[in-house]
Amino acid sequence: MGAKGMGAKGMGAKGMGASVKPLLCKGRPKGARYVAQSARGEGGEASGRVRLEGEFDWKGRVFRAAAGFLASSVVGLCAHGGLIAAEARLEGVNKPELLPKEYTPLIDVADFLTSGEEQRVVKTLERLERDTGVKLRVLAQNYPETPGLAIKDFWKVDASTVVLVADPNTGNITNFNVGEDVDIQVPRNFWSKVAGKFGNKFYWQDQGADRAIINSVNAIDFCVREPESRLKCTKLSSLEEEF
């Protein structure tokens, strides 16, 4: 896979799909850090902060993920700075009809999880928010079948929110959007570790998308609850440990 970054001019009322602009591999957008699988290869690990030129904020990034950018393209991460050319263009998705009728922190439009798995994951998400204030939200989609931009108001995303977008249309099924308040708490390489272990193509094709999602949720839950220390978030919780 080549290292190609993606961006857009901004987001209007019609949804996303504007022309693409370059990425600068330094700094971060106000209120968020964008994390994706490494362009080095499936299961590889990369860490870096990317900033899109133009007017972007945390909420705009969540919309891009849900609209399918993470599910349909390679996002380049560079560890040493520099410019990455962006060459792709994708249309935004806004399908509020795919939202559930009642509020839930988990939206599984792709039917990756059984009803029992959904219930257990929802309980984990609710306990995490109650105990720590971190609002972990999970969107399982199969682009373009996704509520897309509609998750904005449904989840009321803010700086305490982490959105996990699971989509099989990339080699790595797990993608994360991290709010600023959570970014301060969690080591920068944690998200790529989770994606590298549980989201890589070999893992989820062998173990199943459900296990990839559940293990990613468990790892985040375990990490956020850990006290501050040099070893914080170095251990990744697994399905067997929690379920």
mmCIF file of N, CA and C in Angstrom, residues 15-120:
data_model
loop_
_atom_site.group_PDB
_atom_site.id
_atom_site.type_symbol
_atom_site.label_atom_id
_atom_site.label_comp_id
_atom_site.label_asym_id
_atom_site.label_seq_id
_atom_site.Cartn_x
_atom_site.Cartn_y
_atom_site.Cartn_z
ATOM 1 N N GLY A 15 -23.406 17.465 3.294
ATOM 2 C CA GLY A 15 -22.573 16.308 3.643
ATOM 3 C C GLY A 15 -21.195 16.461 3.041
ATOM 4 N N MET A 16 -20.412 15.438 3.110
ATOM 5 C CA MET A 16 -19.031 15.521 2.717
ATOM 6 C C MET A 16 -18.794 14.947 1.343
ATOM 7 N N GLY A 17 -17.800 15.429 0.677
ATOM 8 C CA GLY A 17 -17.490 14.965 -0.658
ATOM 9 C C GLY A 17 -16.764 16.035 -1.432
ATOM 10 N N ALA A 18 -16.202 17.007 -0.715
ATOM 11 C CA ALA A 18 -15.498 18.099 -1.360
ATOM 12 C C ALA A 18 -14.143 17.631 -1.855
ATOM 13 N N SER A 19 -13.473 18.516 -2.607
ATOM 14 C CA SER A 19 -12.185 18.138 -3.177
ATOM 15 C C SER A 19 -11.146 17.921 -2.085
ATOM 16 N N VAL A 20 -10.116 17.165 -2.436
ATOM 17 C CA VAL A 20 -9.128 16.730 -1.465
ATOM 18 C C VAL A 20 -7.948 17.681 -1.437
ATOM 19 N N LYS A 21 -7.415 17.907 -0.232
ATOM 20 C CA LYS A 21 -6.248 18.754 -0.073
ATOM 21 C C LYS A 21 -5.145 17.958 0.605
ATOM 22 N N PRO A 22 -3.913 18.496 0.622
ATOM 23 C CA PRO A 22 -2.801 17.747 1.201
ATOM 24 C C PRO A 22 -2.910 17.610 2.714
ATOM 25 N N LEU A 23 -2.091 16.717 3.259
ATOM 26 C CA LEU A 23 -1.975 16.528 4.692
ATOM 27 C C LEU A 23 -0.612 17.015 5.151
ATOM 28 N N LEU A 24 -0.581 17.631 6.294
ATOM 29 C CA LEU A 24 0.683 17.969 6.922
ATOM 30 C C LEU A 24 0.880 17.036 8.102
ATOM 31 N N CYS A 25 1.994 16.356 8.157
ATOM 32 C CA CYS A 25 2.234 15.374 9.214
ATOM 33 C C CYS A 25 2.885 16.029 10.414
ATOM 34 N N LYS A 26 2.206 16.968 10.983
ATOM 35 C CA LYS A 26 2.659 17.578 12.217
ATOM 36 C C LYS A 26 1.472 18.296 12.836
ATOM 37 N N GLY A 27 1.533 18.476 14.146
ATOM 38 C CA GLY A 27 0.439 19.129 14.831
ATOM 39 C C GLY A 27 -0.804 18.276 14.851
ATOM 40 N N ARG A 28 -1.940 18.847 15.209
ATOM 41 C CA ARG A 28 -3.195 18.133 15.156
ATOM 42 C C ARG A 28 -4.326 19.124 15.066
ATOM 43 N N PRO A 29 -5.489 18.749 14.545
ATOM 44 C CA PRO A 29 -6.620 19.639 14.482
ATOM 45 C C PRO A 29 -7.088 19.985 15.877
ATOM 46 N N LYS A 30 -7.693 21.112 16.012
ATOM 47 C CA LYS A 30 -8.213 21.520 17.303
ATOM 48 C C LYS A 30 -9.245 20.514 17.789
ATOM 49 N N GLY A 31 -8.987 19.944 18.941
ATOM 50 C CA GLY A 31 -9.964 19.065 19.554
ATOM 51 C C GLY A 31 -9.896 17.616 19.151
ATOM 52 N N ALA A 32 -8.923 17.201 18.348
ATOM 53 C CA ALA A 32 -8.931 15.797 17.931
ATOM 54 C C ALA A 32 -7.582 15.342 17.427
ATOM 55 N N ARG A 33 -7.403 14.021 17.455
ATOM 56 C CA ARG A 33 -6.252 13.397 16.818
ATOM 57 C C ARG A 33 -6.789 12.288 15.943
ATOM 58 N N TYR A 34 -6.327 12.249 14.695
ATOM 59 C CA TYR A 34 -6.826 11.264 13.741
ATOM 60 C C TYR A 34 -5.914 10.055 13.750
ATOM 61 N N VAL A 35 -6.467 8.860 13.927
ATOM 62 C CA VAL A 35 -5.679 7.643 14.018
ATOM 63 C C VAL A 35 -6.199 6.635 13.022
ATOM 64 N N ALA A 36 -5.294 5.984 12.290
ATOM 65 C CA ALA A 36 -5.710 4.974 11.318
ATOM 66 C C ALA A 36 -4.639 3.910 11.211
ATOM 67 N N GLN A 37 -4.943 2.854 10.429
ATOM 68 C CA GLN A 37 -3.953 1.807 10.265
ATOM 69 C C GLN A 37 -2.741 2.323 9.509
ATOM 70 N N SER A 38 -1.624 1.664 9.704
ATOM 71 C CA SER A 38 -0.374 2.083 9.091
ATOM 72 C C SER A 38 -0.366 1.781 7.607
ATOM 73 N N ALA A 39 0.267 2.664 6.833
ATOM 74 C CA ALA A 39 0.444 2.409 5.412
ATOM 75 C C ALA A 39 1.587 1.433 5.166
ATOM 76 N N ARG A 40 2.251 0.994 6.243
ATOM 77 C CA ARG A 40 3.375 0.066 6.081
ATOM 78 C C ARG A 40 2.910 -1.349 5.788
ATOM 79 N N GLY A 41 1.688 -1.675 6.136
ATOM 80 C CA GLY A 41 1.215 -3.034 5.882
ATOM 81 C C GLY A 41 0.243 -3.456 6.956
ATOM 82 N N GLU A 42 -0.568 -4.455 6.651
ATOM 83 C CA GLU A 42 -1.569 -4.916 7.584
ATOM 84 C C GLU A 42 -0.908 -5.458 8.834
ATOM 85 N N GLY A 43 -1.459 -5.062 9.970
ATOM 86 C CA GLY A 43 -0.912 -5.536 11.226
ATOM 87 C C GLY A 43 0.291 -4.745 11.689
ATOM 88 N N GLY A 44 0.776 -3.814 10.849
ATOM 89 C CA GLY A 44 1.927 -3.018 11.242
ATOM 90 C C GLY A 44 1.510 -1.946 12.218
ATOM 91 N N GLU A 45 2.464 -1.281 12.802
ATOM 92 C CA GLU A 45 2.167 -0.272 13.795
ATOM 93 C C GLU A 45 2.762 1.048 13.357
ATOM 94 N N ALA A 46 1.984 2.100 13.488
ATOM 95 C CA ALA A 46 2.498 3.416 13.155
ATOM 96 C C ALA A 46 1.923 4.407 14.130
ATOM 97 N N SER A 47 2.623 5.438 14.406
ATOM 98 C CA SER A 47 2.085 6.489 15.247
ATOM 99 C C SER A 47 2.465 7.812 14.621
ATOM 100 N N GLY A 48 1.584 8.772 14.718
ATOM 101 C CA GLY A 48 1.849 10.072 14.147
ATOM 102 C C GLY A 48 0.615 10.922 14.248
ATOM 103 N N ARG A 49 0.789 12.191 14.174
ATOM 104 C CA ARG A 49 -0.335 13.108 14.238
ATOM 105 C C ARG A 49 -0.454 13.787 12.885
ATOM 106 N N VAL A 50 -1.649 13.818 12.347
ATOM 107 C CA VAL A 50 -1.827 14.424 11.045
ATOM 108 C C VAL A 50 -2.791 15.588 11.143
ATOM 109 N N ARG A 51 -2.546 16.601 10.362
ATOM 110 C CA ARG A 51 -3.416 17.767 10.368
ATOM 111 C C ARG A 51 -3.820 18.073 8.938
ATOM 112 N N LEU A 52 -5.097 18.283 8.725
ATOM 113 C CA LEU A 52 -5.591 18.633 7.404
ATOM 114 C C LEU A 52 -5.521 20.135 7.210
ATOM 115 N N GLU A 53 -5.070 20.554 6.047
ATOM 116 C CA GLU A 53 -5.131 21.968 5.721
ATOM 117 C C GLU A 53 -6.586 22.348 5.512
ATOM 118 N N GLY A 54 -6.945 23.516 5.962
ATOM 119 C CA GLY A 54 -8.321 23.955 5.828
ATOM 120 C C GLY A 54 -8.983 24.014 7.191
ATOM 121 N N GLU A 55 -10.278 24.228 7.203
ATOM 122 C CA GLU A 55 -11.013 24.402 8.441
ATOM 123 C C GLU A 55 -11.616 23.076 8.872
ATOM 124 N N PHE A 56 -10.981 22.460 9.864
ATOM 125 C CA PHE A 56 -11.449 21.180 10.370
ATOM 126 C C PHE A 56 -11.530 21.240 11.877
ATOM 127 N N ASP A 57 -12.457 20.517 12.430
ATOM 128 C CA ASP A 57 -12.509 20.361 13.868
ATOM 129 C C ASP A 57 -12.781 18.906 14.176
ATOM 130 N N TRP A 58 -12.860 18.609 15.459
ATOM 131 C CA TRP A 58 -13.057 17.222 15.904
ATOM 132 C C TRP A 58 -14.303 16.619 15.287
ATOM 133 N N LYS A 59 -15.400 17.373 15.303
ATOM 134 C CA LYS A 59 -16.647 16.800 14.823
ATOM 135 C C LYS A 59 -16.562 16.479 13.340
ATOM 136 N N GLY A 60 -15.924 17.354 12.569
ATOM 137 C CA GLY A 60 -15.784 17.090 11.150
ATOM 138 C C GLY A 60 -15.068 15.785 10.873
ATOM 139 N N ARG A 61 -14.099 15.441 11.711
ATOM 140 C CA ARG A 61 -13.354 14.212 11.492
ATOM 141 C C ARG A 61 -14.223 12.991 11.753
ATOM 142 N N VAL A 62 -15.051 13.065 12.775
ATOM 143 C CA VAL A 62 -15.938 11.932 13.033
ATOM 144 C C VAL A 62 -16.873 11.724 11.860
ATOM 145 N N PHE A 63 -17.361 12.810 11.295
ATOM 146 C CA PHE A 63 -18.278 12.680 10.171
ATOM 147 C C PHE A 63 -17.577 12.030 8.985
ATOM 148 N N ARG A 64 -16.329 12.397 8.755
ATOM 149 C CA ARG A 64 -15.602 11.801 7.639
ATOM 150 C C ARG A 64 -15.460 10.299 7.836
ATOM 151 N N ALA A 65 -15.176 9.891 9.048
ATOM 152 C CA ALA A 65 -15.014 8.460 9.307
ATOM 153 C C ALA A 65 -16.307 7.723 9.034
ATOM 154 N N ALA A 66 -17.391 8.241 9.572
ATOM 155 C CA ALA A 66 -18.669 7.565 9.412
ATOM 156 C C ALA A 66 -19.157 7.621 7.980
ATOM 157 N N ALA A 67 -18.767 8.662 7.271
ATOM 158 C CA ALA A 67 -19.213 8.788 5.888
ATOM 159 C C ALA A 67 -18.499 7.828 4.956
ATOM 160 N N GLY A 68 -17.427 7.240 5.430
ATOM 161 C CA GLY A 68 -16.796 6.196 4.647
ATOM 162 C C GLY A 68 -15.364 6.451 4.244
ATOM 163 N N PHE A 69 -14.784 7.577 4.607
ATOM 164 C CA PHE A 69 -13.409 7.823 4.218
ATOM 165 C C PHE A 69 -12.476 6.785 4.809
ATOM 166 N N LEU A 70 -12.678 6.445 6.060
ATOM 167 C CA LEU A 70 -11.812 5.456 6.680
ATOM 168 C C LEU A 70 -12.050 4.085 6.105
ATOM 169 N N ALA A 71 -13.245 3.858 5.620
ATOM 170 C CA ALA A 71 -13.593 2.529 5.140
ATOM 171 C C ALA A 71 -13.213 2.303 3.690
ATOM 172 N N SER A 72 -12.781 3.328 2.990
ATOM 173 C CA SER A 72 -12.601 3.183 1.553
ATOM 174 C C SER A 72 -11.274 3.705 1.038
ATOM 175 N N SER A 73 -10.331 3.974 1.908
ATOM 176 C CA SER A 73 -9.114 4.591 1.430
ATOM 177 C C SER A 73 -7.959 4.325 2.369
ATOM 178 N N VAL A 74 -6.773 4.586 1.879
ATOM 179 C CA VAL A 74 -5.571 4.480 2.685
ATOM 180 C C VAL A 74 -5.224 5.856 3.206
ATOM 181 N N VAL A 75 -5.035 5.967 4.500
ATOM 182 C CA VAL A 75 -4.655 7.234 5.094
ATOM 183 C C VAL A 75 -3.205 7.144 5.508
ATOM 184 N N GLY A 76 -2.387 8.020 4.978
ATOM 185 C CA GLY A 76 -0.964 7.945 5.268
ATOM 186 C C GLY A 76 -0.621 8.595 6.594
ATOM 187 N N LEU A 77 0.244 7.954 7.357
ATOM 188 C CA LEU A 77 0.775 8.522 8.581
ATOM 189 C C LEU A 77 2.281 8.647 8.410
ATOM 190 N N CYS A 78 2.845 9.795 8.725
ATOM 191 C CA CYS A 78 4.292 9.912 8.626
ATOM 192 C C CYS A 78 4.849 10.338 9.969
ATOM 193 N N ALA A 79 5.896 9.678 10.377
ATOM 194 C CA ALA A 79 6.435 9.874 11.715
ATOM 195 C C ALA A 79 7.414 11.034 11.792
ATOM 196 N N HIS A 80 7.913 11.490 10.658
ATOM 197 C CA HIS A 80 8.976 12.487 10.694
ATOM 198 C C HIS A 80 8.580 13.804 10.039
ATOM 199 N N GLY A 81 7.303 14.016 9.824
ATOM 200 C CA GLY A 81 6.878 15.261 9.229
ATOM 201 C C GLY A 81 6.969 15.227 7.723
ATOM 202 N N GLY A 82 6.524 16.320 7.093
ATOM 203 C CA GLY A 82 6.581 16.386 5.640
ATOM 204 C C GLY A 82 5.194 16.413 5.042
ATOM 205 N N LEU A 83 5.143 16.480 3.731
ATOM 206 C CA LEU A 83 3.885 16.626 3.021
ATOM 207 C C LEU A 83 3.517 15.339 2.310
ATOM 208 N N ILE A 84 2.261 14.947 2.402
ATOM 209 C CA ILE A 84 1.764 13.779 1.689
ATOM 210 C C ILE A 84 0.724 14.249 0.685
ATOM 211 N N ALA A 85 0.871 13.858 -0.562
ATOM 212 C CA ALA A 85 -0.094 14.250 -1.579
ATOM 213 C C ALA A 85 -1.381 13.464 -1.402
ATOM 214 N N ALA A 86 -2.503 14.126 -1.606
ATOM 215 C CA ALA A 86 -3.802 13.469 -1.494
ATOM 216 C C ALA A 86 -4.445 13.433 -2.863
ATOM 217 N N GLU A 87 -4.881 12.248 -3.289
ATOM 218 C CA GLU A 87 -5.354 12.106 -4.652
ATOM 219 C C GLU A 87 -6.773 11.557 -4.758
ATOM 220 N N ALA A 88 -7.394 11.196 -3.641
ATOM 221 C CA ALA A 88 -8.691 10.524 -3.707
ATOM 222 C C ALA A 88 -9.834 11.491 -3.450
ATOM 223 N N ARG A 89 -11.004 11.066 -3.872
ATOM 224 C CA ARG A 89 -12.211 11.846 -3.652
ATOM 225 C C ARG A 89 -13.344 10.862 -3.403
ATOM 226 N N LEU A 90 -14.060 11.062 -2.319
ATOM 227 C CA LEU A 90 -15.181 10.199 -1.977
ATOM 228 C C LEU A 90 -16.398 11.047 -1.676
ATOM 229 N N GLU A 91 -17.541 10.487 -1.947
ATOM 230 C CA GLU A 91 -18.778 11.186 -1.653
ATOM 231 C C GLU A 91 -19.214 10.894 -0.226
ATOM 232 N N GLY A 92 -19.752 11.896 0.432
ATOM 233 C CA GLY A 92 -20.234 11.723 1.788
ATOM 234 C C GLY A 92 -21.539 10.957 1.821
ATOM 235 N N VAL A 93 -21.847 10.404 2.973
ATOM 236 C CA VAL A 93 -23.079 9.658 3.179
ATOM 237 C C VAL A 93 -23.828 10.281 4.340
ATOM 238 N N ASN A 94 -25.111 10.467 4.175
ATOM 239 C CA ASN A 94 -25.954 10.980 5.252
ATOM 240 C C ASN A 94 -27.287 10.250 5.190
ATOM 241 N N LYS A 95 -27.396 9.186 5.969
ATOM 242 C CA LYS A 95 -28.591 8.348 5.947
ATOM 243 C C LYS A 95 -29.174 8.208 7.348
ATOM 244 N N PRO A 96 -29.861 9.235 7.826
ATOM 245 C CA PRO A 96 -30.438 9.158 9.175
ATOM 246 C C PRO A 96 -31.442 8.032 9.327
ATOM 247 N N GLU A 97 -31.966 7.542 8.216
ATOM 248 C CA GLU A 97 -32.913 6.429 8.298
ATOM 249 C C GLU A 97 -32.250 5.152 8.803
ATOM 250 N N LEU A 98 -30.921 5.095 8.763
ATOM 251 C CA LEU A 98 -30.215 3.924 9.272
ATOM 252 C C LEU A 98 -29.908 4.021 10.765
ATOM 253 N N LEU A 99 -30.240 5.147 11.372
ATOM 254 C CA LEU A 99 -30.051 5.286 12.811
ATOM 255 C C LEU A 99 -31.101 4.468 13.558
ATOM 256 N N PRO A 100 -30.758 3.918 14.708
ATOM 257 C CA PRO A 100 -31.758 3.199 15.505
ATOM 258 C C PRO A 100 -32.813 4.159 16.040
ATOM 259 N N LYS A 101 -33.971 3.644 16.333
ATOM 260 C CA LYS A 101 -35.066 4.491 16.813
ATOM 261 C C LYS A 101 -34.795 5.003 18.225
ATOM 262 N N GLU A 102 -34.103 4.206 19.021
ATOM 263 C CA GLU A 102 -33.770 4.608 20.378
ATOM 264 C C GLU A 102 -32.262 4.799 20.511
ATOM 265 N N TYR A 103 -31.880 5.652 21.451
ATOM 266 C CA TYR A 103 -30.462 5.957 21.626
ATOM 267 C C TYR A 103 -29.685 4.727 22.069
ATOM 268 N N THR A 104 -28.509 4.569 21.502
ATOM 269 C CA THR A 104 -27.591 3.501 21.882
ATOM 270 C C THR A 104 -26.175 3.921 21.535
ATOM 271 N N PRO A 105 -25.180 3.545 22.345
ATOM 272 C CA PRO A 105 -23.793 3.891 22.022
ATOM 273 C C PRO A 105 -23.183 2.986 20.962
ATOM 274 N N LEU A 106 -23.941 1.979 20.530
ATOM 275 C CA LEU A 106 -23.469 1.038 19.513
ATOM 276 C C LEU A 106 -24.453 0.992 18.354
ATOM 277 N N ILE A 107 -23.967 1.240 17.147
ATOM 278 C CA ILE A 107 -24.786 1.135 15.941
ATOM 279 C C ILE A 107 -24.139 0.093 15.035
ATOM 280 N N ASP A 108 -24.834 -1.006 14.818
ATOM 281 C CA ASP A 108 -24.292 -2.102 14.011
ATOM 282 C C ASP A 108 -25.165 -2.314 12.778
ATOM 283 N N VAL A 109 -24.985 -1.465 11.779
ATOM 284 C CA VAL A 109 -25.778 -1.598 10.560
ATOM 285 C C VAL A 109 -25.259 -2.729 9.683
ATOM 286 N N ALA A 110 -24.060 -3.225 9.978
ATOM 287 C CA ALA A 110 -23.468 -4.305 9.187
ATOM 288 C C ALA A 110 -23.780 -5.685 9.762
ATOM 289 N N ASP A 111 -24.437 -5.730 10.918
ATOM 290 C CA ASP A 111 -24.790 -7.004 11.565
ATOM 291 C C ASP A 111 -23.570 -7.877 11.838
ATOM 292 N N PHE A 112 -22.521 -7.271 12.335
ATOM 293 C CA PHE A 112 -21.331 -8.029 12.709
ATOM 294 C C PHE A 112 -21.521 -8.772 14.028
ATOM 295 N N LEU A 113 -22.344 -8.207 14.914
ATOM 296 C CA LEU A 113 -22.492 -8.730 16.262
ATOM 297 C C LEU A 113 -23.822 -9.447 16.441
ATOM 298 N N THR A 114 -23.823 -10.483 17.257
ATOM 299 C CA THR A 114 -25.081 -11.125 17.630
ATOM 300 C C THR A 114 -25.793 -10.233 18.641
ATOM 301 N N SER A 115 -27.057 -10.505 18.901
ATOM 302 C CA SER A 115 -27.803 -9.698 19.866
ATOM 303 C C SER A 115 -27.165 -9.783 21.250
ATOM 304 N N GLY A 116 -26.687 -10.971 21.621
ATOM 305 C CA GLY A 116 -26.026 -11.122 22.910
ATOM 306 C C GLY A 116 -24.735 -10.332 22.986
ATOM 307 N N GLU A 117 -23.958 -10.348 21.907
ATOM 308 C CA GLU A 117 -22.717 -9.577 21.871
ATOM 309 C C GLU A 117 -23.011 -8.087 21.944
ATOM 310 N N GLU A 118 -24.033 -7.641 21.239
ATOM 311 C CA GLU A 118 -24.406 -6.232 21.285
ATOM 312 C C GLU A 118 -24.731 -5.807 22.707
ATOM 313 N N GLN A 119 -25.509 -6.605 23.402
ATOM 314 C CA GLN A 119 -25.894 -6.269 24.769
ATOM 315 C C GLN A 119 -24.679 -6.159 25.681
ATOM 316 N N ARG A 120 -23.734 -7.078 25.540
ATOM 317 C CA ARG A 120 -22.544 -7.041 26.389
ATOM 318 C C ARG A 120 -21.663 -5.839 26.066
#
